[in-house]
mmCIF file of C-alpha atoms in Angstrom:
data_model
loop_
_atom_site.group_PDB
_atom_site.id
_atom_site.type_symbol
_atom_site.label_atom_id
_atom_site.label_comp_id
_atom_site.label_asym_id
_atom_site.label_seq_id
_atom_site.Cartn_x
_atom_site.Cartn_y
_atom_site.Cartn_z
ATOM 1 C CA UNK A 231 -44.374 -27.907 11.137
ATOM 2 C CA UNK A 232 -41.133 -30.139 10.444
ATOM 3 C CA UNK A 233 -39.308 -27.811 12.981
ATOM 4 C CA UNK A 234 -41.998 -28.439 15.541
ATOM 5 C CA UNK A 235 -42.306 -32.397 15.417
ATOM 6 C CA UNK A 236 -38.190 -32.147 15.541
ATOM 7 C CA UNK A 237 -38.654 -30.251 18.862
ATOM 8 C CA UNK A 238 -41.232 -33.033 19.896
ATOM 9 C CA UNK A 239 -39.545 -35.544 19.034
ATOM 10 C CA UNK A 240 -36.457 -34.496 20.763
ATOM 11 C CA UNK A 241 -38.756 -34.176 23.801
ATOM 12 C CA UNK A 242 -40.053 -37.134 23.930
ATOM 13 C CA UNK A 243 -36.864 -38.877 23.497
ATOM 14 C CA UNK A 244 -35.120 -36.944 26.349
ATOM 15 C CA UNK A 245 -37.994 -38.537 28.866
ATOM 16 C CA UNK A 246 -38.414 -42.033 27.489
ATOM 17 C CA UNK A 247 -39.518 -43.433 30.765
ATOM 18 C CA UNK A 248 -40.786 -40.596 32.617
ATOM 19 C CA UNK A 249 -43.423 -41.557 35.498
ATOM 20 C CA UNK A 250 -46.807 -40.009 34.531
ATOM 21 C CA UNK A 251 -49.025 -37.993 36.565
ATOM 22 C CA UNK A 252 -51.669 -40.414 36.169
ATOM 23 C CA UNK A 253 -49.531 -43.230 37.331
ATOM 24 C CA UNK A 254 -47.804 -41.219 40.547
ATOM 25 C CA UNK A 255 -51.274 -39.901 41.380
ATOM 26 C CA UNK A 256 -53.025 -43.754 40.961
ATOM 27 C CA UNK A 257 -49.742 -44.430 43.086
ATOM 28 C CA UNK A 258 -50.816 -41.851 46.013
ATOM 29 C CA UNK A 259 -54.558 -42.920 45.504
ATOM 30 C CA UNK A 260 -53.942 -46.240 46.762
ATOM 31 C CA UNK A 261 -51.527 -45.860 49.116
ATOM 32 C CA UNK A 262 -54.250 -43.290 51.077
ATOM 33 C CA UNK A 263 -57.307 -45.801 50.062
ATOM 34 C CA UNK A 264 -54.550 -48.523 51.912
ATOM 35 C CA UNK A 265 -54.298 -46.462 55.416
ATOM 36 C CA UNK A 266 -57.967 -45.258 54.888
ATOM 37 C CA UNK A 267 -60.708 -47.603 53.915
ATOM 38 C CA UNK A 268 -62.861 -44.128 52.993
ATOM 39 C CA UNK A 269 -60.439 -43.547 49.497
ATOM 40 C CA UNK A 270 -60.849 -46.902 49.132
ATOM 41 C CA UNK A 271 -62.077 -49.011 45.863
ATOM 42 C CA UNK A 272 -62.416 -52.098 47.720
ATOM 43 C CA UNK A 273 -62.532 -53.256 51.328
ATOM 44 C CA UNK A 274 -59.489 -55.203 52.589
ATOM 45 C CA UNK A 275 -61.720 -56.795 55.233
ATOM 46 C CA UNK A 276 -58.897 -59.693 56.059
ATOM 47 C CA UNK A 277 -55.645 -59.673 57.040
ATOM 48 C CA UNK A 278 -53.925 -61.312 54.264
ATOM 49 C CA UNK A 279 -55.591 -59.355 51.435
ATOM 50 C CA UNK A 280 -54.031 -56.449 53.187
ATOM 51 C CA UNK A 281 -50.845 -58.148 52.815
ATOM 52 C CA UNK A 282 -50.990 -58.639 49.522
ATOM 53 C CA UNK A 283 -52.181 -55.098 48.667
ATOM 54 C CA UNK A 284 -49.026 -53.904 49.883
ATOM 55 C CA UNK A 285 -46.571 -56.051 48.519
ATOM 56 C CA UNK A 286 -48.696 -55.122 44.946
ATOM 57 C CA UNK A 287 -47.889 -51.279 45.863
ATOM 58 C CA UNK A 288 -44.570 -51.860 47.311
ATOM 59 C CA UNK A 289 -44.291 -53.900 43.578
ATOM 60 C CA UNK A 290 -45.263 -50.868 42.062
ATOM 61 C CA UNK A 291 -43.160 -48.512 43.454
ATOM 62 C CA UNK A 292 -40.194 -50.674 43.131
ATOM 63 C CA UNK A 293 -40.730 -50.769 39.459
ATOM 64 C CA UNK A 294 -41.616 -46.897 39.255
ATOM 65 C CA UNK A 295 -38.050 -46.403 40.655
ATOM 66 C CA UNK A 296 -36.094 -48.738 38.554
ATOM 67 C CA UNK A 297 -37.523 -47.550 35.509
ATOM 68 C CA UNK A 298 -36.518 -44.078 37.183
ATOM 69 C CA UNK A 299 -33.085 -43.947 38.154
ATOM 70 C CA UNK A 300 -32.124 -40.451 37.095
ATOM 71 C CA UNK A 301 -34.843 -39.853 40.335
ATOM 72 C CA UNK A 302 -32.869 -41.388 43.219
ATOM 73 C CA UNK A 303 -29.526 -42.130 43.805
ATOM 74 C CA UNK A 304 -30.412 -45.518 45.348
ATOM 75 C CA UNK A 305 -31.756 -49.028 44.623
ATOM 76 C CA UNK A 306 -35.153 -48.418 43.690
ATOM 77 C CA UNK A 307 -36.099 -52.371 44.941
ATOM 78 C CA UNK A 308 -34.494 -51.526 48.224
ATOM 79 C CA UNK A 309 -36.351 -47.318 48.624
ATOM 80 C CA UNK A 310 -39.495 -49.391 47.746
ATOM 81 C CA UNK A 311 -38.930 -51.497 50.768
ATOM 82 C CA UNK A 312 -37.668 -49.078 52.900
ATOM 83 C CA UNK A 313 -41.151 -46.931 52.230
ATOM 84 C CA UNK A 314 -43.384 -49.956 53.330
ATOM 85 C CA UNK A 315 -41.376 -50.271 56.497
ATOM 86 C CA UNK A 316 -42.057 -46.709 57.379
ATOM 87 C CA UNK A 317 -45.551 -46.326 56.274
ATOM 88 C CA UNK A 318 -46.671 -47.195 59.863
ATOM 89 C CA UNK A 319 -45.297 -43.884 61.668
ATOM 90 C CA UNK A 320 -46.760 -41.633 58.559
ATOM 91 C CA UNK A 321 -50.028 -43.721 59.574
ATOM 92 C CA UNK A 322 -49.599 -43.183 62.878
ATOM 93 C CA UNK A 323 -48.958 -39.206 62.170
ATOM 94 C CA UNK A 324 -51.716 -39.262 60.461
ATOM 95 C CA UNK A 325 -54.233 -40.553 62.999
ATOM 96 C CA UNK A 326 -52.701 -37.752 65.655
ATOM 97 C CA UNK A 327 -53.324 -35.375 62.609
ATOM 98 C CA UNK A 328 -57.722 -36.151 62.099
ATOM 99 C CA UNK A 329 -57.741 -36.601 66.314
ATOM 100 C CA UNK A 330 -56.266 -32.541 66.130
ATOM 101 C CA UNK A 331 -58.402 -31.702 63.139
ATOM 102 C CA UNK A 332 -61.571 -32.914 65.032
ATOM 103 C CA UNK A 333 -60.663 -31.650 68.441
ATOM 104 C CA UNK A 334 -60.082 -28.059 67.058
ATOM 105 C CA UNK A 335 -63.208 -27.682 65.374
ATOM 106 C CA UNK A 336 -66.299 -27.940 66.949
ATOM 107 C CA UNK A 337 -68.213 -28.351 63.352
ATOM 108 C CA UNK A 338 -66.737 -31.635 63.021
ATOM 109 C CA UNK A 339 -69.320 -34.560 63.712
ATOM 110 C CA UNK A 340 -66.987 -37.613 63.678
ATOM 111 C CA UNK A 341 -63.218 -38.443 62.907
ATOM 112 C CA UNK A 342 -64.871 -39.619 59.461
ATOM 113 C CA UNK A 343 -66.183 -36.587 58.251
ATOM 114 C CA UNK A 344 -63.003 -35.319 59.055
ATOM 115 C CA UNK A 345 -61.025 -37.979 56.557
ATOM 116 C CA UNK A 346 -63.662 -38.010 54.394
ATOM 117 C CA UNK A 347 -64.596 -34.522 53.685
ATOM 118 C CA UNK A 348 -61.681 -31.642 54.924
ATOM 119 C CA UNK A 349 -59.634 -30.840 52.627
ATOM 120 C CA UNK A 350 -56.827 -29.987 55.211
ATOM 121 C CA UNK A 351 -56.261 -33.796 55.888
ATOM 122 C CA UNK A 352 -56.427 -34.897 52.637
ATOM 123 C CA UNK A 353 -53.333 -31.843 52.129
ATOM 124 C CA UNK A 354 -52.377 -33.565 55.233
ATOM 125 C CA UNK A 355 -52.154 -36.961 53.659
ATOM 126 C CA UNK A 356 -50.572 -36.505 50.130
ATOM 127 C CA UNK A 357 -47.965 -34.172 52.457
ATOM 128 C CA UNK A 358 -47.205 -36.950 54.726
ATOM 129 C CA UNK A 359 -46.295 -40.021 52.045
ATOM 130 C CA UNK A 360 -44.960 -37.773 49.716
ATOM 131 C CA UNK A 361 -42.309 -36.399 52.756
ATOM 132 C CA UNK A 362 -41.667 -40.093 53.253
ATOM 133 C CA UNK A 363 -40.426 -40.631 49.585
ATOM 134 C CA UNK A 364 -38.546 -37.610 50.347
ATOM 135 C CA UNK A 365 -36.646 -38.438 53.446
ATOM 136 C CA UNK A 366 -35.756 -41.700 50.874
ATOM 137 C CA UNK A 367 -34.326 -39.522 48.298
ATOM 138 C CA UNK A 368 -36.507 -39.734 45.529
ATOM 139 C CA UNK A 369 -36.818 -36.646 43.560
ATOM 140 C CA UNK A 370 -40.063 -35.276 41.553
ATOM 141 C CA UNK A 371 -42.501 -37.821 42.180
ATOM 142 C CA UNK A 372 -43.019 -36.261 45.977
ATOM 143 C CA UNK A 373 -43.578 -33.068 44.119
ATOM 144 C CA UNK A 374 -45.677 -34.492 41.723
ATOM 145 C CA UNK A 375 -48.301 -35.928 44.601
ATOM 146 C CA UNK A 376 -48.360 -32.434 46.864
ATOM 147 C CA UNK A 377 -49.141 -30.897 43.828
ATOM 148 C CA UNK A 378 -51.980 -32.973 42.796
ATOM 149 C CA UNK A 379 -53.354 -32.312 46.170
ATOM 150 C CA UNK A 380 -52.708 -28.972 45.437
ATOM 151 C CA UNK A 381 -55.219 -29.190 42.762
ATOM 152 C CA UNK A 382 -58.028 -30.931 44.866
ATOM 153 C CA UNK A 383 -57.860 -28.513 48.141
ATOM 154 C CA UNK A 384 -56.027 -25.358 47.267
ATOM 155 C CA UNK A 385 -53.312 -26.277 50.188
ATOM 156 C CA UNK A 386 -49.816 -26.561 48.917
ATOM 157 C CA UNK A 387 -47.151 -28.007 50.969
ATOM 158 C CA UNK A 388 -43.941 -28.488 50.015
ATOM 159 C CA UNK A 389 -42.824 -31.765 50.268
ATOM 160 C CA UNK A 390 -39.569 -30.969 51.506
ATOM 161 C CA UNK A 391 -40.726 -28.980 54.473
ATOM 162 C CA UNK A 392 -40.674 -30.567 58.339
ATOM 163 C CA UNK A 393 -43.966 -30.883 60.043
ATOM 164 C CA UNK A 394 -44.777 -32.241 63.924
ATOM 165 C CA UNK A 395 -47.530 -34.119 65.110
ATOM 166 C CA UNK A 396 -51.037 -33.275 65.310
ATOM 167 C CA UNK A 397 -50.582 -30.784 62.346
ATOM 168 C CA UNK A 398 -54.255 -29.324 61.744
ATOM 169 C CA UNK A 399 -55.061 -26.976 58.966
ATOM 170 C CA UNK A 400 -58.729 -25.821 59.169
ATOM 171 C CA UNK A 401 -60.368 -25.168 55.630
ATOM 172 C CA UNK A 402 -57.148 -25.166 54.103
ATOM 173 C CA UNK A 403 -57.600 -22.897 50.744
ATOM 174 C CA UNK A 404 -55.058 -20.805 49.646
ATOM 175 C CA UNK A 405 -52.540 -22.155 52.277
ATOM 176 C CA UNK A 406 -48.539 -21.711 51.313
ATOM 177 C CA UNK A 407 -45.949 -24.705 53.021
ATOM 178 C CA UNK A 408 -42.747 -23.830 51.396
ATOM 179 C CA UNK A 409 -39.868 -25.770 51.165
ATOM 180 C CA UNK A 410 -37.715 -24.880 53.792
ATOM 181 C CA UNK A 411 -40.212 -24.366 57.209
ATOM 182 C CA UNK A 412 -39.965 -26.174 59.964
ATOM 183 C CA UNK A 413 -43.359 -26.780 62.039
ATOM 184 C CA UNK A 414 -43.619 -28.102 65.469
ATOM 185 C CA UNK A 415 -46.365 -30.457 67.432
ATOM 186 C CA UNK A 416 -49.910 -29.270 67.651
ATOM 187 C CA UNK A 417 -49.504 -26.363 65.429
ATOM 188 C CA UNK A 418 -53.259 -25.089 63.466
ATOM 189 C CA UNK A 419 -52.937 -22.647 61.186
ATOM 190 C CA UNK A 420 -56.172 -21.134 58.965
ATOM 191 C CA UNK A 421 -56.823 -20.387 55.125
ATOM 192 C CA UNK A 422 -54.987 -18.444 53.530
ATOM 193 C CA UNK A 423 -52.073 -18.650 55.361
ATOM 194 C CA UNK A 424 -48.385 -18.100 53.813
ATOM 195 C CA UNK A 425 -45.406 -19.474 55.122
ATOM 196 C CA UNK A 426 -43.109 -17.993 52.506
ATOM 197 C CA UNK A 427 -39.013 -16.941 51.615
ATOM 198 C CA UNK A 428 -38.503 -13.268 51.595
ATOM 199 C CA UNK A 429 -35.610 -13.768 48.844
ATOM 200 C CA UNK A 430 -36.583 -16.115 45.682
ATOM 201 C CA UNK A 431 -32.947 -15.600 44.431
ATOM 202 C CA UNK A 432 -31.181 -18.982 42.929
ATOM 203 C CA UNK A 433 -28.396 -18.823 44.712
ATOM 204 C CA UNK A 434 -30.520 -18.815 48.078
ATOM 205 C CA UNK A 435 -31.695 -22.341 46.637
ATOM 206 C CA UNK A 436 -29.685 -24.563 49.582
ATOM 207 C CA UNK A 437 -30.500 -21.955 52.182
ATOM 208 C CA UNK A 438 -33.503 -22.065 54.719
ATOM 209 C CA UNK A 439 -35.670 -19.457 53.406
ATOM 210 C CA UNK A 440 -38.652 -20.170 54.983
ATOM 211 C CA UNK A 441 -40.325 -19.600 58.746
ATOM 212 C CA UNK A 442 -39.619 -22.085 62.025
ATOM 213 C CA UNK A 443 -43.032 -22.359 63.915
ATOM 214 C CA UNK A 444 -42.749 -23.394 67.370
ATOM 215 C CA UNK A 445 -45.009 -25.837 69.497
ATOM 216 C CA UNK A 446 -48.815 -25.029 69.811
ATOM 217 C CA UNK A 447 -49.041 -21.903 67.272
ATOM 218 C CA UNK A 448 -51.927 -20.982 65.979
ATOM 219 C CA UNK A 449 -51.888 -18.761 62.692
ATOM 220 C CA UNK A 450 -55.385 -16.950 61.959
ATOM 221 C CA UNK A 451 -56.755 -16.690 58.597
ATOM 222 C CA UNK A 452 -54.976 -14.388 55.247
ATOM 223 C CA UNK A 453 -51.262 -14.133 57.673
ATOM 224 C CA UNK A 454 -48.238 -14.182 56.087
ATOM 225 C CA UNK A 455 -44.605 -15.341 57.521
ATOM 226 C CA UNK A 456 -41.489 -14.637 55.518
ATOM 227 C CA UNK A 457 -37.825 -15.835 56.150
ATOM 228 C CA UNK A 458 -35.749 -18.530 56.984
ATOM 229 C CA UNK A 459 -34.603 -16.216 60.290
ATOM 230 C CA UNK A 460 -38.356 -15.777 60.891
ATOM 231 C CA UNK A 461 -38.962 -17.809 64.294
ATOM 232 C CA UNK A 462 -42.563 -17.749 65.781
ATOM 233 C CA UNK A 463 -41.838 -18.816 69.542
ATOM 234 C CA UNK A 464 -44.110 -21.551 70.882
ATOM 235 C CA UNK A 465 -47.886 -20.952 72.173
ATOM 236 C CA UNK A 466 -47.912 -17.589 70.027
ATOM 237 C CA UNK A 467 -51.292 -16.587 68.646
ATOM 238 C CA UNK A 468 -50.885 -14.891 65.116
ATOM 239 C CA UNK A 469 -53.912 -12.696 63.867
ATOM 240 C CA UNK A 470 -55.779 -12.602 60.952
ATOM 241 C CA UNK A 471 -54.089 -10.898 57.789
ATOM 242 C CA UNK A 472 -50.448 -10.649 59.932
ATOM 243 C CA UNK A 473 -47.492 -10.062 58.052
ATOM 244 C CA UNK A 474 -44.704 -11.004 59.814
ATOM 245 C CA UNK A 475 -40.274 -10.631 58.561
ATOM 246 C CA UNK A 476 -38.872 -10.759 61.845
ATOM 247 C CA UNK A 477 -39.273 -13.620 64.961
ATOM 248 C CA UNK A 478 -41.745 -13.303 67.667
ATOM 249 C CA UNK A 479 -41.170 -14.634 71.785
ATOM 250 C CA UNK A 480 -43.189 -17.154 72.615
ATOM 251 C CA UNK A 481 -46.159 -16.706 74.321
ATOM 252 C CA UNK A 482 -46.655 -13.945 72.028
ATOM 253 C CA UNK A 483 -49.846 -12.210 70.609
ATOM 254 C CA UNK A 484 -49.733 -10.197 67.034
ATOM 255 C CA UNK A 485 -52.631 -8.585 65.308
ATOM 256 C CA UNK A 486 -53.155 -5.303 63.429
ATOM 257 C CA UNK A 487 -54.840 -2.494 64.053
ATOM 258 C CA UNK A 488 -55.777 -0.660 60.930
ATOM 259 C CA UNK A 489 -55.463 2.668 60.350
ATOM 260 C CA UNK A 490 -57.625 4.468 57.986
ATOM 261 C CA UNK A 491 -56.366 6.168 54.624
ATOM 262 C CA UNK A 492 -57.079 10.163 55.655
ATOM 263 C CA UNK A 493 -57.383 12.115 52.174
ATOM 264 C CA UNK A 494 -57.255 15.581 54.186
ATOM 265 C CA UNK A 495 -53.287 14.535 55.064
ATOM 266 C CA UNK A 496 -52.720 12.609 52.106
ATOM 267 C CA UNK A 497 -51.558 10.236 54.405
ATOM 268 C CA UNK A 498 -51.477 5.935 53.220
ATOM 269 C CA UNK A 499 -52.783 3.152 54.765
ATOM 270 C CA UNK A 500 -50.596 1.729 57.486
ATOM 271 C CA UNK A 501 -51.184 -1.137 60.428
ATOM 272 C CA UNK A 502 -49.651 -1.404 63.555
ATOM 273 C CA UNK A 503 -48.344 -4.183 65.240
ATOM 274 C CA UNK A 504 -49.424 -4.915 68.443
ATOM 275 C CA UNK A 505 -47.832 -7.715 70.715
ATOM 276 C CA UNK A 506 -48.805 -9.249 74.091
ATOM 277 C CA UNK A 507 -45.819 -11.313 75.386
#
């Protein structure tokens, strides 16, 4: 037991100031019930209270940072103030990204059912301000909020990755955004959709391991994309349960046909690419 509490100890030493997850995630909470009044605890009907909601988050962050400096390289008064300034384009993103979300699924009843109830824009969301932090060089706590949306939808987006306007992901579970893609404008892609690295060696850590999707791709349900050489040219159509190492023109189709295992031959299940430039 003395061992143990040593080891503890030790631990909790080595992170004496640490952000929590329940402070980063009551962080991302209110920065989403800021640009949408439906995560909101309290209605910011008037200008000025608005005003003063974000100088109490941009107060927040600020002292997140500073008590955080092994996190950024910067001054954590100055990323704080630098986030608030760009807030408006991730809102702005945002809005494009419900307007795709509702014009690509005819289930969809209103723009507020799509903020309040799709788990692809709340993915979306945490995505979005937690790429902003990012771009600002903050380390962790951008991982720490795509990750907590991870837990709430099943979508997990790397923080790191590059993502276009009017981004729509359509049920969202089991979706894969790793580190390294690059997605353009008015891409949807499906559940269960992978865009993955083909090598998950170390020393491939600084490379781009991931997929580029081009403009206006759509990526059917269960496919999977692997490689940072991996280009899927713009306007492409990917099937359902795709798997995909090597780029694709644009104005492509993929799909597979199955073909069936045949115990007479012994012979194994294979599928067959077929493309429709």
């Amino acid at each position: 037991m003395e061992s143990l509490i040593k080891k503890l100890s030790k631990s909790h030493k080595d992170c004496p100031e640490c952000p929590s997850p329940k402070v980063v995630h009551s962080f991302f909470e209110s920065i989403l019930g800021l640009l949408f009044p439906d995560f909101a605890t309290e209605l910011l009907k008037e200008e000025d209270q608005i005003s003063e909601k974000i100088e109490e988050l941009r107060h927040k962050l600020s002292r997140i940072l500073i008590r955080n400096k092994h996190l950024h390289d910067g001054d954590g008064a100055e990323i704080a103030h630098l986030f608030f300034l760009k807030l408006e384009n991730v809102y702005d993103l945002l809005i494009q990204d419900v307007q795709a979300m509702y014009d690509g699924d005819p289930a969809a009843k209103s723009l507020t059912e799509i903020i309040r109830c799709y788990p692809g824009f709340y993915a979306v969301a945490a995505y979005r301000i937690a790429h902003l932090l990012h771009s600002l060089g903050v380390n962790l706590i951008p991982r720490m909020i795509t990750e907590y949306a991870h837990s709430k939808t099943g979508v997990d987006i790397h923080p790191a990755a590059k993502i276009g306007e009017r981004f729509c992901i359509d049920h969202g579970t089991g979706v894969v955004i790793g580190e390294t893609t690059e997605i353009g404008n008015c891409v949807k892609i499906y559940q269960g959709v992978t865009l993955g690295a083909l090598s998950i060696e170390k020393a491939d850590a600084d490379k781009k391991r991931h997929p580029t999707i081009e403009d206006y791709v759509v990526i059917y349900a269960g496919a999977t994309i692997l490689g940072g050489d991996t280009i899927i040219g713009h306007h492409s159509i990917i099937g359902g349960n795709v798997w995909l190492t090597k780029s694709v023109p644009a104005k492509s189709k993929i799909y597979y046909q199955a073909k069936m295992y045949n115990p007479a031959s012994d012979e194994t299940d294979t599928y067959i690419i077929k493309s429709e430039g």
